[in-house]
CSV table of C-alpha atoms in Angstrom, one decimal:
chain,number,residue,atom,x,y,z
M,181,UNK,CA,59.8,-137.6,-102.5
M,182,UNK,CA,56.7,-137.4,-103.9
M,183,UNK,CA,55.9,-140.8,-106.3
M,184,UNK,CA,55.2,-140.3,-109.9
M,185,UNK,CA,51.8,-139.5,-111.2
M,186,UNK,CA,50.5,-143.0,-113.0
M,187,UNK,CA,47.9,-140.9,-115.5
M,188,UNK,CA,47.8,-139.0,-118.5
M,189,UNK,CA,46.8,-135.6,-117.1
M,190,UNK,CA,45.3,-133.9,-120.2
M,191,UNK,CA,43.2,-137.3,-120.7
M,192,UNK,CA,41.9,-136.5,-117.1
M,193,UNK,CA,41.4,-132.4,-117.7
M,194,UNK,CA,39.4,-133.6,-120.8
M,195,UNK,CA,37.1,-136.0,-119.3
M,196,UNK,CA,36.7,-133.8,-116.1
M,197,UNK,CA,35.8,-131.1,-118.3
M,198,UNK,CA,33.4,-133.2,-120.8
M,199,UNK,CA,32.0,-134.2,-117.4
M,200,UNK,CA,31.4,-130.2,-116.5
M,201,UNK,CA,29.5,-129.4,-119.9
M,202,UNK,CA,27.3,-132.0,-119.8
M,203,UNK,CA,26.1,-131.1,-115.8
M,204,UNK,CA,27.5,-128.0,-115.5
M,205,UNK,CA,29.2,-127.0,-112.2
M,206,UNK,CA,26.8,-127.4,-109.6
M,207,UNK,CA,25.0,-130.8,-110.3
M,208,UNK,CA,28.8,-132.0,-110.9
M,209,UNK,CA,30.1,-133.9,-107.4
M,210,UNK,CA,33.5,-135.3,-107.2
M,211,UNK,CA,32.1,-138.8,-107.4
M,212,UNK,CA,30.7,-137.4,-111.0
M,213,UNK,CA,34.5,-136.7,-111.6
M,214,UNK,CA,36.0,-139.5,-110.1
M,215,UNK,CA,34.2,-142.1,-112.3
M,216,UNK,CA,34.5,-139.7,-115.4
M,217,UNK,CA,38.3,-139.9,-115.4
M,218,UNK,CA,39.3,-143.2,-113.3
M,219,UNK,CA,40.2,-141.7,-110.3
M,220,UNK,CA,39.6,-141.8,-106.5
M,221,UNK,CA,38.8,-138.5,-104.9
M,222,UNK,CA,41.9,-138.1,-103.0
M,223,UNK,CA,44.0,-138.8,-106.3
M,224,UNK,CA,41.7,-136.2,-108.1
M,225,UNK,CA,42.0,-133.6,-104.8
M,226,UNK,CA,46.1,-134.6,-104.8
M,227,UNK,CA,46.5,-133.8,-108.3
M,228,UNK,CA,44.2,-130.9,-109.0
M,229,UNK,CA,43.1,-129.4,-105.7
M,230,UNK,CA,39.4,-128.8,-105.0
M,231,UNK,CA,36.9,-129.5,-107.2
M,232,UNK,CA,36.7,-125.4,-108.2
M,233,UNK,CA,40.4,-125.6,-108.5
M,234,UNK,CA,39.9,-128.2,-111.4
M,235,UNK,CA,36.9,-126.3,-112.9
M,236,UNK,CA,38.9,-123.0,-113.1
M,237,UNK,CA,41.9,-124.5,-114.4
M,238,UNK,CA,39.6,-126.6,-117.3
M,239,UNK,CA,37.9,-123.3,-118.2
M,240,UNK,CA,41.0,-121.4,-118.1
M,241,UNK,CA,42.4,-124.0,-120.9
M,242,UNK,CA,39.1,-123.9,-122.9
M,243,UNK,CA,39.0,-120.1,-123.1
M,244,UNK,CA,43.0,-119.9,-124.1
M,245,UNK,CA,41.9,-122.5,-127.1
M,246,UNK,CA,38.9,-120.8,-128.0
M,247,UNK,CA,40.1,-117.3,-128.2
M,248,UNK,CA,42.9,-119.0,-130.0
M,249,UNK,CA,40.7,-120.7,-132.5
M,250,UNK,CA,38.2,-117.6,-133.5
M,251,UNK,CA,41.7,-115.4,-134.2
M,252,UNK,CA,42.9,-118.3,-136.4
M,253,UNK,CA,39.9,-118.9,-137.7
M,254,UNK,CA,38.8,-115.3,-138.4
M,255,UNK,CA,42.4,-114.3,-139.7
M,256,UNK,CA,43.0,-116.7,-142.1
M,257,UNK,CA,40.4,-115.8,-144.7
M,258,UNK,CA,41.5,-113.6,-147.2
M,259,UNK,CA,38.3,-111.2,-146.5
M,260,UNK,CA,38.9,-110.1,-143.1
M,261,UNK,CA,34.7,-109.3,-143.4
M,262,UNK,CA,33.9,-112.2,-144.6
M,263,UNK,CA,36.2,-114.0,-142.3
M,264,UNK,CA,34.6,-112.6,-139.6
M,265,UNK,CA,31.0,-112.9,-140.7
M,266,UNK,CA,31.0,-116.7,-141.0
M,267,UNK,CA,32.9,-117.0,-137.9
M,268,UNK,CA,29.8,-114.5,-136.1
M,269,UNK,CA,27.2,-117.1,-137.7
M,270,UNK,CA,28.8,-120.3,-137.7
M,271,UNK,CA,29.6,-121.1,-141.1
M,272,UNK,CA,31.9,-122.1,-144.0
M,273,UNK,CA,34.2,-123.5,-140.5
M,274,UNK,CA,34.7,-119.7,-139.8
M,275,UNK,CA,34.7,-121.1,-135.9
M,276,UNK,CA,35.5,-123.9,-134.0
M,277,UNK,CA,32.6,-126.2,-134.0
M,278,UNK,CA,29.6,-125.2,-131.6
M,279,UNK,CA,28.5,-128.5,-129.7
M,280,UNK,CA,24.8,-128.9,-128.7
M,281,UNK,CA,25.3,-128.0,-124.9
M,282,UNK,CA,27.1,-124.7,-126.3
M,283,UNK,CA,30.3,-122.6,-125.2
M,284,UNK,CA,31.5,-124.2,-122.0
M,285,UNK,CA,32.4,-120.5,-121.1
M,286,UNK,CA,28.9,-118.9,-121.5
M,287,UNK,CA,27.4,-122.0,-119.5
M,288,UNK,CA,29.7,-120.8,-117.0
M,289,UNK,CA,29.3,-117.1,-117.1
M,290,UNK,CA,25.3,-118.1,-116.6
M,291,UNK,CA,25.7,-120.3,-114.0
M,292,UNK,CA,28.0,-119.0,-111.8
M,293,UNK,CA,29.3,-115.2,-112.4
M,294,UNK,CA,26.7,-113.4,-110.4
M,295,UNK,CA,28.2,-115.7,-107.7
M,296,UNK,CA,32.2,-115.8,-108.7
M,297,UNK,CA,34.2,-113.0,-109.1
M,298,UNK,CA,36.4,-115.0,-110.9
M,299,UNK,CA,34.5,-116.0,-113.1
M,300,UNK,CA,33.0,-113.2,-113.7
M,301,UNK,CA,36.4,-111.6,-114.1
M,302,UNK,CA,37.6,-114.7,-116.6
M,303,UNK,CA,34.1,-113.9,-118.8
M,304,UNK,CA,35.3,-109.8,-118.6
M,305,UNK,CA,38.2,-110.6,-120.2
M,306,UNK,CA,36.9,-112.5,-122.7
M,307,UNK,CA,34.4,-110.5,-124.1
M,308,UNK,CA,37.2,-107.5,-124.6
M,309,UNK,CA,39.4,-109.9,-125.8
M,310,UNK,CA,36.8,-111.0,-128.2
M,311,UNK,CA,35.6,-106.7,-128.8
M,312,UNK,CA,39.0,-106.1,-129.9
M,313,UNK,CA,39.7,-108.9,-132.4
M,314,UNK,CA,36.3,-108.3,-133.9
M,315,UNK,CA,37.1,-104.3,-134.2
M,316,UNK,CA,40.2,-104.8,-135.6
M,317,UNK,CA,38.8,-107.2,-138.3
M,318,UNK,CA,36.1,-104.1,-139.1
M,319,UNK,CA,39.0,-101.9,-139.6
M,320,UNK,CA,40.9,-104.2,-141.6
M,321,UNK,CA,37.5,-104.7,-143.7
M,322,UNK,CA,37.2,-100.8,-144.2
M,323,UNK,CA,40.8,-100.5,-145.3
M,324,UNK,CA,40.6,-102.5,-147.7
M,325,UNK,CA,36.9,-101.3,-149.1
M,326,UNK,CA,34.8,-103.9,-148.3
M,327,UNK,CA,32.0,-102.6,-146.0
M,328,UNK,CA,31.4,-98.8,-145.2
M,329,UNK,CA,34.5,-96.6,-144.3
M,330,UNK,CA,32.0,-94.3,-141.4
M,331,UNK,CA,31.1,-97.7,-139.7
M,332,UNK,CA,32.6,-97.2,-136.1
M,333,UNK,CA,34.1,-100.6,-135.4
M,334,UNK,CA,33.9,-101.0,-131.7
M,335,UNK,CA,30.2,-100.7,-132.1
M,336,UNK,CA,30.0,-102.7,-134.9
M,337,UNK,CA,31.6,-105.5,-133.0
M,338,UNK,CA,29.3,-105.1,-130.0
M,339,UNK,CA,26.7,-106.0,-132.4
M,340,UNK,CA,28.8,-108.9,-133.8
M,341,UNK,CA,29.4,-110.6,-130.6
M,342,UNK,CA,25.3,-109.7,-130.0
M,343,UNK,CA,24.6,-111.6,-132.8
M,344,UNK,CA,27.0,-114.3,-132.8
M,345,UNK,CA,25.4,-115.0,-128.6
M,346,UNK,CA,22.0,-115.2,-129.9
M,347,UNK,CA,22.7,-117.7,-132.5
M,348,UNK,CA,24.4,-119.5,-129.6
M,349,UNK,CA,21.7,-119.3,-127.5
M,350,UNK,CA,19.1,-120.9,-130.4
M,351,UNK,CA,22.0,-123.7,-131.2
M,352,UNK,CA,22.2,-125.0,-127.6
M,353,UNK,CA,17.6,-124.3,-126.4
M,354,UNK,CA,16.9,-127.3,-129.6
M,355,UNK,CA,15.1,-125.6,-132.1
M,356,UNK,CA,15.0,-126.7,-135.4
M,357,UNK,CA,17.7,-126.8,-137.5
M,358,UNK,CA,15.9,-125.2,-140.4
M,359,UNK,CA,14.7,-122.3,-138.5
M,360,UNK,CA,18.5,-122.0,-136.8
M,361,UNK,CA,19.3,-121.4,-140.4
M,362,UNK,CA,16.5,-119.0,-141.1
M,363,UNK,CA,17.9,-116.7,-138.2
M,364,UNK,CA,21.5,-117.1,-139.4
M,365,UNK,CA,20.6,-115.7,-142.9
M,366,UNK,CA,18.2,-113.2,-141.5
M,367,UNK,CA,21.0,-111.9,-139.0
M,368,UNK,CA,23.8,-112.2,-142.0
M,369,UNK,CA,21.2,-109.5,-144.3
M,370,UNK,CA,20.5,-107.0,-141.1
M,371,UNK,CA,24.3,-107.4,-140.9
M,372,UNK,CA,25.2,-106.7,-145.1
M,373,UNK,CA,22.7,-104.0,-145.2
M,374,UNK,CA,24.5,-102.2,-142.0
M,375,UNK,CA,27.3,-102.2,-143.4
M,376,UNK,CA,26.9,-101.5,-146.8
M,377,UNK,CA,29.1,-99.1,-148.9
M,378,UNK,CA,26.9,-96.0,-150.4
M,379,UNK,CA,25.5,-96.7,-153.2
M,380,UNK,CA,25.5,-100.1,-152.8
M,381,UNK,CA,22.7,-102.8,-151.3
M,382,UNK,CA,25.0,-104.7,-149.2
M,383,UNK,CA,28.3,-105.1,-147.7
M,384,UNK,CA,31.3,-105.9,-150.8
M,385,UNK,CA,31.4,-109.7,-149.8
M,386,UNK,CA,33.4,-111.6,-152.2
């Protein structure tokens, strides 16, 4: 009979993972995660498997929260537009926060998809996980007349998610905070004027 486990397992997942986005896969050993969570190696390979088994299951759990997050987040603004243009951009909380080292899955995909069909498979999903919320909100948006009814949504979206990556990508390389700021508003215009009813100068944000 096998003897009760002595530690929190979600305090180890979290630490395991923290340990993960800070090194990223590769240049994380098992003696990285052992002293990380308080484990030997045998505990940590008796509990969780291999040291891919672990990463998989941690980035399994932080998609599942993130895609959880972005609906919530996107959904619960009363402008499904403007609900989803501050989550695209990072602003007003329209997303869950982005840390400094970035999206624990795009460090992932980066890393390791042209070498991982799984997690190439696991970043797949995603992004037509995240296409289909983002269309839907577009609809949603044109339904209710706030942005231009000929807009094709799943293309709109592509751009979206375009967008929302590159502002990722200037978040996590270190540049200044002020110029960060300068490309949000300059991608939020390019956005507004794409959208923009006819006859009007930009999208009906309220």
């Amino acid at each position: 009979m096998p003897r009760p486990r002595k530690f929190d397992e979600q305090d180890v997942l979290t630490a395991a993972r923290d340990t993960f986005w800070r090194g990223g896969y590769k240049a994380t050993s098992v003696q990285d995660l052992a002293e990380a969570t308080g484990l030997g190696a045998q505990s940590l390979y008796g509990a969780f498997g291999s040291k891919r088994d672990l990463f998989m299951r941690i980035l399994d759990e932080y998609c599942a929260t993130q895609a959880a997050g972005l609906e919530a987040a996107v959904t619960a603004d009363p402008s499904p537009w403007h609900g989803l243009t501050t989550a695209v951009v990072f602003e007003d909380d329209g997303r869950l926060e982005l840390p400094p080292q970035g999206c624990l899955m795009a460090n992932s995909i980066a890393a390791l998809s042209a070498q991982d069909d799984e997690v190439r498979e696991r970043a797949c999903r995603v992004y037509s996980e995240t296409l289909a919320l983002f269309a839907r909100q577009i609809t949603e948006a044109q339904e209710r007349g706030e942005i231009d009814a000929d807009a094709e949504p799943t293309e709109l979206a592509r751009a979206l998610i375009a967008v929302m990556q590159g502002i990722e990508f200037l978040q996590k390389s270190g540049i200044a905070e002020d110029e960060v700021r300068r490309a949000k508003n300059a991608a939020l215009e390019m956005i507004e004027r794409s959208v923009a009813k006819p006859g009007t100068s930009e999208g009906n944000r309220p």
